[in-house]
Tab-separated table of C-alpha atoms and ligand atoms in Angstrom:
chain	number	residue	atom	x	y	z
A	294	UNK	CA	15.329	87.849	58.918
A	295	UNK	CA	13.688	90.622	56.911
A	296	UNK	CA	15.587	92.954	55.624
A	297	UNK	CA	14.927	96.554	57.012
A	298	UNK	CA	13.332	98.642	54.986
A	299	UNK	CA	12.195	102.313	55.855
A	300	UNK	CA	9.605	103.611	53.226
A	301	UNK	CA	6.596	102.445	50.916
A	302	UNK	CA	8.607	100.157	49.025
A	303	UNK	CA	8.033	97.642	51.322
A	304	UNK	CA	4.805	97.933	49.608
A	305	UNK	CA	5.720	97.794	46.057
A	306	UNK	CA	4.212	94.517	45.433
A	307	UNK	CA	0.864	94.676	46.642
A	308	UNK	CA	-2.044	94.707	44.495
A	309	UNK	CA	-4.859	93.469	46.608
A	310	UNK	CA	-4.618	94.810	50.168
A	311	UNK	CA	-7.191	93.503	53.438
A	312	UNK	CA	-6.877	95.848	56.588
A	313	UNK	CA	-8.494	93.881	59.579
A	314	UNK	CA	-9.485	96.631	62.531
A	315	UNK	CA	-11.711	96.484	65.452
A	316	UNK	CA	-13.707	99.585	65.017
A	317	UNK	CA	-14.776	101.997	61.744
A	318	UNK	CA	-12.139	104.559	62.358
A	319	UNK	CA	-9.344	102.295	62.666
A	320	UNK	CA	-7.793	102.328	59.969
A	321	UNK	CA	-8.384	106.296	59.059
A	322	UNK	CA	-6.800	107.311	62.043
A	323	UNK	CA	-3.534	104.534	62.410
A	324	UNK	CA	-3.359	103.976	58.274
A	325	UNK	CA	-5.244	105.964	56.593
A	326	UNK	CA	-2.214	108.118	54.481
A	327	UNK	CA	-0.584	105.314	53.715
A	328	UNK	CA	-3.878	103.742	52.534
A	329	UNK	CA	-4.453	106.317	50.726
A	330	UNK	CA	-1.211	106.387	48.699
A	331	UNK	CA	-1.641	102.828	47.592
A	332	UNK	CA	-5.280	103.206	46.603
A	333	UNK	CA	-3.675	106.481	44.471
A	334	UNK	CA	-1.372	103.707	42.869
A	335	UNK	CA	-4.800	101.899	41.440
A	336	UNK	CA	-4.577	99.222	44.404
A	337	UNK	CA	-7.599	97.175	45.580
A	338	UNK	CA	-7.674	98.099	49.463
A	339	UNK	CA	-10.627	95.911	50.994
A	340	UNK	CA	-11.407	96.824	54.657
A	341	UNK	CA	-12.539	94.809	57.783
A	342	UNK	CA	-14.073	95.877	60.570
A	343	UNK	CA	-14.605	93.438	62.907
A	344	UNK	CA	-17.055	95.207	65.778
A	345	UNK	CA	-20.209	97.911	64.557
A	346	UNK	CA	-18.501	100.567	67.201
A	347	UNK	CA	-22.244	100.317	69.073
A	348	UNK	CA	-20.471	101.540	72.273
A	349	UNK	CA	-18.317	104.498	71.014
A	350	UNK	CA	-20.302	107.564	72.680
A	351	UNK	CA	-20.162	109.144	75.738
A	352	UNK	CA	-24.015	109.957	75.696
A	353	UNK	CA	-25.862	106.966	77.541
A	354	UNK	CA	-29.017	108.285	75.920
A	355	UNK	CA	-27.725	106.916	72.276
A	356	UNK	CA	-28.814	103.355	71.520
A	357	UNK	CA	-26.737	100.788	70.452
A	358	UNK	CA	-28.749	99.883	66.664
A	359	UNK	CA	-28.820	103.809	65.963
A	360	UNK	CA	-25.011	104.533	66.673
A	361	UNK	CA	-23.745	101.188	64.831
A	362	UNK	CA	-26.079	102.815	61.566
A	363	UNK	CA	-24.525	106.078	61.840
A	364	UNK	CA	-21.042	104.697	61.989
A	365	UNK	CA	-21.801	102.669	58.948
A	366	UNK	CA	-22.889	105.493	57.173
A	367	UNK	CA	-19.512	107.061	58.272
A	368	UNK	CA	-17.364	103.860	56.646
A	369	UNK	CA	-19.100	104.642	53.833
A	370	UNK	CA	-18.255	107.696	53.566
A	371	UNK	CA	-14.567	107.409	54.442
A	372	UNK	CA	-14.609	104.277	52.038
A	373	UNK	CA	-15.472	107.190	49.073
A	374	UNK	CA	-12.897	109.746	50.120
A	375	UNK	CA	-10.106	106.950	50.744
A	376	UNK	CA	-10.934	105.111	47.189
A	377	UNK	CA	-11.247	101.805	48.724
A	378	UNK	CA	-12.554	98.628	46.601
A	379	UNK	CA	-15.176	97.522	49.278
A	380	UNK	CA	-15.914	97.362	53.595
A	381	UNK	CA	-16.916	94.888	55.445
A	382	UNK	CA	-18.304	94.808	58.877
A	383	UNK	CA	-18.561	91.575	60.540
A	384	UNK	CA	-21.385	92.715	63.304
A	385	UNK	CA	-19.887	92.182	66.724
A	386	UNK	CA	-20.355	94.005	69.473
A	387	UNK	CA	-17.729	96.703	70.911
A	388	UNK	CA	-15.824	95.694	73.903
A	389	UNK	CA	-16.813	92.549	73.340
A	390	UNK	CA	-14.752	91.148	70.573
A	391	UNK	CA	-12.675	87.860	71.156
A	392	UNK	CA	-10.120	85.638	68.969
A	393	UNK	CA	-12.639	83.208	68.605
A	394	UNK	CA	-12.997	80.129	65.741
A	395	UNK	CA	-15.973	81.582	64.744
A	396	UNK	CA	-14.100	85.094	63.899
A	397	UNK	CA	-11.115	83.680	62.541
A	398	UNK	CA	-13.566	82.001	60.187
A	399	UNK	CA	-15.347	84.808	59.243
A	400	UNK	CA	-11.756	86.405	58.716
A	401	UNK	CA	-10.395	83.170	56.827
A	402	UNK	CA	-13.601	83.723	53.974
A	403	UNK	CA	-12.865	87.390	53.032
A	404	UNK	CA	-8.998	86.547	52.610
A	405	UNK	CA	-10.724	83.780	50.579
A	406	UNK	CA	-13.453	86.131	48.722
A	407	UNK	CA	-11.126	89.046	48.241
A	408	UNK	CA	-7.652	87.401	47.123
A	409	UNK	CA	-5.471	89.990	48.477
A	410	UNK	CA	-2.234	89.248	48.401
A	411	UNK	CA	-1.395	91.122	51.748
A	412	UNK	CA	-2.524	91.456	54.922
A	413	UNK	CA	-1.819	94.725	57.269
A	414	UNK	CA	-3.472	94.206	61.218
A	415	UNK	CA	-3.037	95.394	64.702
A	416	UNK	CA	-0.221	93.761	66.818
A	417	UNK	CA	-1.821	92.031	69.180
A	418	UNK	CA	1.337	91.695	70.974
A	419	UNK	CA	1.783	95.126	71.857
A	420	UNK	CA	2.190	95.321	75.643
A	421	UNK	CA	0.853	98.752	75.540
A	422	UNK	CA	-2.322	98.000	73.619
A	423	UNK	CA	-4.935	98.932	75.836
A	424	UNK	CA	-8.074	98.290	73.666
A	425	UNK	CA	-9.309	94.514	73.964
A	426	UNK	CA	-11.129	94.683	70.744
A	427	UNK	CA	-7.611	96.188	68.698
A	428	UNK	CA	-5.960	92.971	70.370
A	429	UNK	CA	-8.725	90.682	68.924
A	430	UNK	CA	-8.828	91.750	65.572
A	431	UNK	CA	-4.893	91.473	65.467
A	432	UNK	CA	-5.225	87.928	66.840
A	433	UNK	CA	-7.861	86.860	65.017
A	434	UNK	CA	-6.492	87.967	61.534
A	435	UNK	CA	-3.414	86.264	61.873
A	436	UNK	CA	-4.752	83.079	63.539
A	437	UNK	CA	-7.039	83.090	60.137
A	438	UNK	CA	-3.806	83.583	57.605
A	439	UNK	CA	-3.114	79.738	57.663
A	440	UNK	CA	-6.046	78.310	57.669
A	441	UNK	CA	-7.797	80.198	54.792
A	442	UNK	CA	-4.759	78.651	52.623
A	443	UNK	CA	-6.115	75.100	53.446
A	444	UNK	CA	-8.982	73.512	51.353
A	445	UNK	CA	-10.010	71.133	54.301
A	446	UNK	CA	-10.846	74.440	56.946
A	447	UNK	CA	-14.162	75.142	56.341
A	448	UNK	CA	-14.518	74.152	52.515
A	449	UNK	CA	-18.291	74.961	52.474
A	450	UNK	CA	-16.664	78.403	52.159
A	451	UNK	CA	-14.977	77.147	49.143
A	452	UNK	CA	-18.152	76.698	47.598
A	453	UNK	CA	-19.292	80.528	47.400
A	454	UNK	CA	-19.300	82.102	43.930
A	455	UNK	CA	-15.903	84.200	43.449
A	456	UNK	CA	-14.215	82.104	46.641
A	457	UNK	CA	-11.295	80.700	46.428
A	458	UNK	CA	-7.839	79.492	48.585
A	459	UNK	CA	-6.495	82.593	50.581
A	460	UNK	CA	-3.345	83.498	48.711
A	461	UNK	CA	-1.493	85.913	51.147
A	462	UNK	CA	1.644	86.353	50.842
A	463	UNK	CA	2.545	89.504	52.551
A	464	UNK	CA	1.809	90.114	56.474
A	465	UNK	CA	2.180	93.879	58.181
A	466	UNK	CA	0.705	95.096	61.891
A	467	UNK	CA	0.686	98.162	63.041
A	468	UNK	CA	0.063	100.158	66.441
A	469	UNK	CA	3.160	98.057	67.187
A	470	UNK	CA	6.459	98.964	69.590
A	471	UNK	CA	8.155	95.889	68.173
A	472	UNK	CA	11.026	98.031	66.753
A	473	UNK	CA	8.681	99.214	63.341
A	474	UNK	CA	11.046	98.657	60.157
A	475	UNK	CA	8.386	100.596	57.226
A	476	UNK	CA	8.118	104.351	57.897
A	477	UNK	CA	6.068	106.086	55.205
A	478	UNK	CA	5.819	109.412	55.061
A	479	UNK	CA	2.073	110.452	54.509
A	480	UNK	CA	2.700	114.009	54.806
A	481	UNK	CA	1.383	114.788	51.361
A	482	UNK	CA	-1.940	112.462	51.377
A	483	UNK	CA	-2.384	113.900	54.623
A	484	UNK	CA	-5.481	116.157	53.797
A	485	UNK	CA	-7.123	113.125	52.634
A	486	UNK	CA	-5.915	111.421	55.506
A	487	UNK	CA	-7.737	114.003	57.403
A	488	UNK	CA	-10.942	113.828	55.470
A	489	UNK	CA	-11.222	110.260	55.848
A	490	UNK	CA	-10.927	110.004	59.440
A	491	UNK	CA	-13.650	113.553	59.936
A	492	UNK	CA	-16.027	111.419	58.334
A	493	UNK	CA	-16.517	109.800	61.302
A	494	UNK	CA	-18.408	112.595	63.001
A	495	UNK	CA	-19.895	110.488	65.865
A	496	UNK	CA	-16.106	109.881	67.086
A	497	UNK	CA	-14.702	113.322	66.009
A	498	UNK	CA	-17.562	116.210	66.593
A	499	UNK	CA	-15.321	118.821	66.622
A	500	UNK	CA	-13.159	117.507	63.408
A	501	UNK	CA	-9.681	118.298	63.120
A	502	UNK	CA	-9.315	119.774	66.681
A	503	UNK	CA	-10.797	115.681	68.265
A	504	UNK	CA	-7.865	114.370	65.942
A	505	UNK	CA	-5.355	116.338	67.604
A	506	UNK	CA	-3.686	113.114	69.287
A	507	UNK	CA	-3.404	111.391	65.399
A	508	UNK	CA	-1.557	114.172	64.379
A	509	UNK	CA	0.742	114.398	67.355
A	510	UNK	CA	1.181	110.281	66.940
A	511	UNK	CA	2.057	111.143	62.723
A	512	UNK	CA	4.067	113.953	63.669
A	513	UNK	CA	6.670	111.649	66.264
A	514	UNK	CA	6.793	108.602	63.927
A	515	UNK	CA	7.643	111.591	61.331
A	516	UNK	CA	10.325	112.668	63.492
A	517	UNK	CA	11.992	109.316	62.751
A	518	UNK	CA	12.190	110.140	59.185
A	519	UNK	CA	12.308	113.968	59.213
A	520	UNK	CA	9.459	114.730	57.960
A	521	UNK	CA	5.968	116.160	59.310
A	522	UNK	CA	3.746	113.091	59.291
A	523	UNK	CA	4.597	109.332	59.102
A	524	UNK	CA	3.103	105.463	59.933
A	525	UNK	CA	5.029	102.816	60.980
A	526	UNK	CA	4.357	99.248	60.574
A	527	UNK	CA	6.310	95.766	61.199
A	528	UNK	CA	6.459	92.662	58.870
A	529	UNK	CA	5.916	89.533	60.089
A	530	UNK	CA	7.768	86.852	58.591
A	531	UNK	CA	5.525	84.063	57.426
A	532	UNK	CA	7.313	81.821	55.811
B	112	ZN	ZN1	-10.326	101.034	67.595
């Protein structure tokens, strides 16, 4: 059983963090303040994002290509304001991701190239989880935590410069309603938290006013805690 814990302790021992999410604004918008707090403690935070976001517009004149460069552009520049170590995007197409070998290998080899030491992911067991793609990623990441430990599953991977067993240790989802145990209170990172998720201008035109639901979503898990803004997250035992 884990013991309950309700704050960013839970986090004390990270040093090398890997968020896997579905689309570029993930994890602004559902973990960005608490990101943002351990990046402000000098930890490595590598992102994942699994899909390019080439469907998230409502304007059927857009194209595909152009909107999955501008939302690359926009990673980038939420990577800057967020402090991250590095993105990656893994090129499938929105609405169209699924828990597949070939993604849980593509998963396994950046737990491999990046060493972090803990993993934080949608739970794909949510029964309110609408998004396919969220449920995917959440899947996917965790069907890749064993594996990447094992030098038989796919050891040509082994062979890259810098690559190495996966070494996780530590496993957290969020967008959960699995009874959360970790509130953190992002109330003061929350500008940033802000910043990082405006970047994304395709999927927020009219900035904070398009985030309105994030803040409403911060501002009930804060309620748990009494404060203004919080995110929750579960830990998965793995042992
Ligand atoms: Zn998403």
């Amino acid at each position: 059983m884990n013991v309950a814990v309700k704050g960013p302790e839970a986090f004390a021992d990270v040093r090398r963090l890997i968020v896997v999410a579905a689309h570029p604004d993930d994890l602004e918008t559902l973990v960005g303040g608490t990101v943002a707090q351990l990046t402000g403690r000098g930890i490595q935070v590598y992102s994942v994002n699994c899909t390019l976001g080439d469907i998230g517009t409502p304007d059927a004149s857009q194209t595909r290509p152009a909107l999955a460069s501008t939302r690359l552009a926009e990673t980038g520049e939420a990577a800057r304001i967020l402090n991250l170590a590095q993105t990656f995007n893994l090129g499938h197409h929105d609405g169209e991701l699924l828990p597949d070998l070939t993604l849980r290998a593509q998963i396994a080899r950046l737990y491999r190239l990046t060493k972090a030491d803990t993993l934080w992911t949608f739970d794909p067991h949510w029964t309110g989880q609408i998004h396919p793609d969220h449920r995917a990623a959440g899947q996917a990441a965790l069907d890749a935590y064993m594996p990447s430990k094992m030098p038989l599953y796919h050891p040509e991977q082994l062979n890259e410069p810098g690559v190495g067993l996966g070494c996780l240790e530590r496993v957290f989802v969020f967008s959960t309603d699995r009874s959360p145990d970790i509130w953190v209170d992002v109330t003061a990172v929350y500008p940033t938290k802000l910043a990082a998720s405006m970047a994304h201008k395709s999927q927020f035109p009219h900035g904070e006013e398009s985030l309105a639901w994030m803040k409403e979503l911060d501002r009930r898990q804060g309620q748990a805690i009494n404060t203004l803004y919080a995110e929750t997250f579960k830990q998965i035992d793995v042992w």
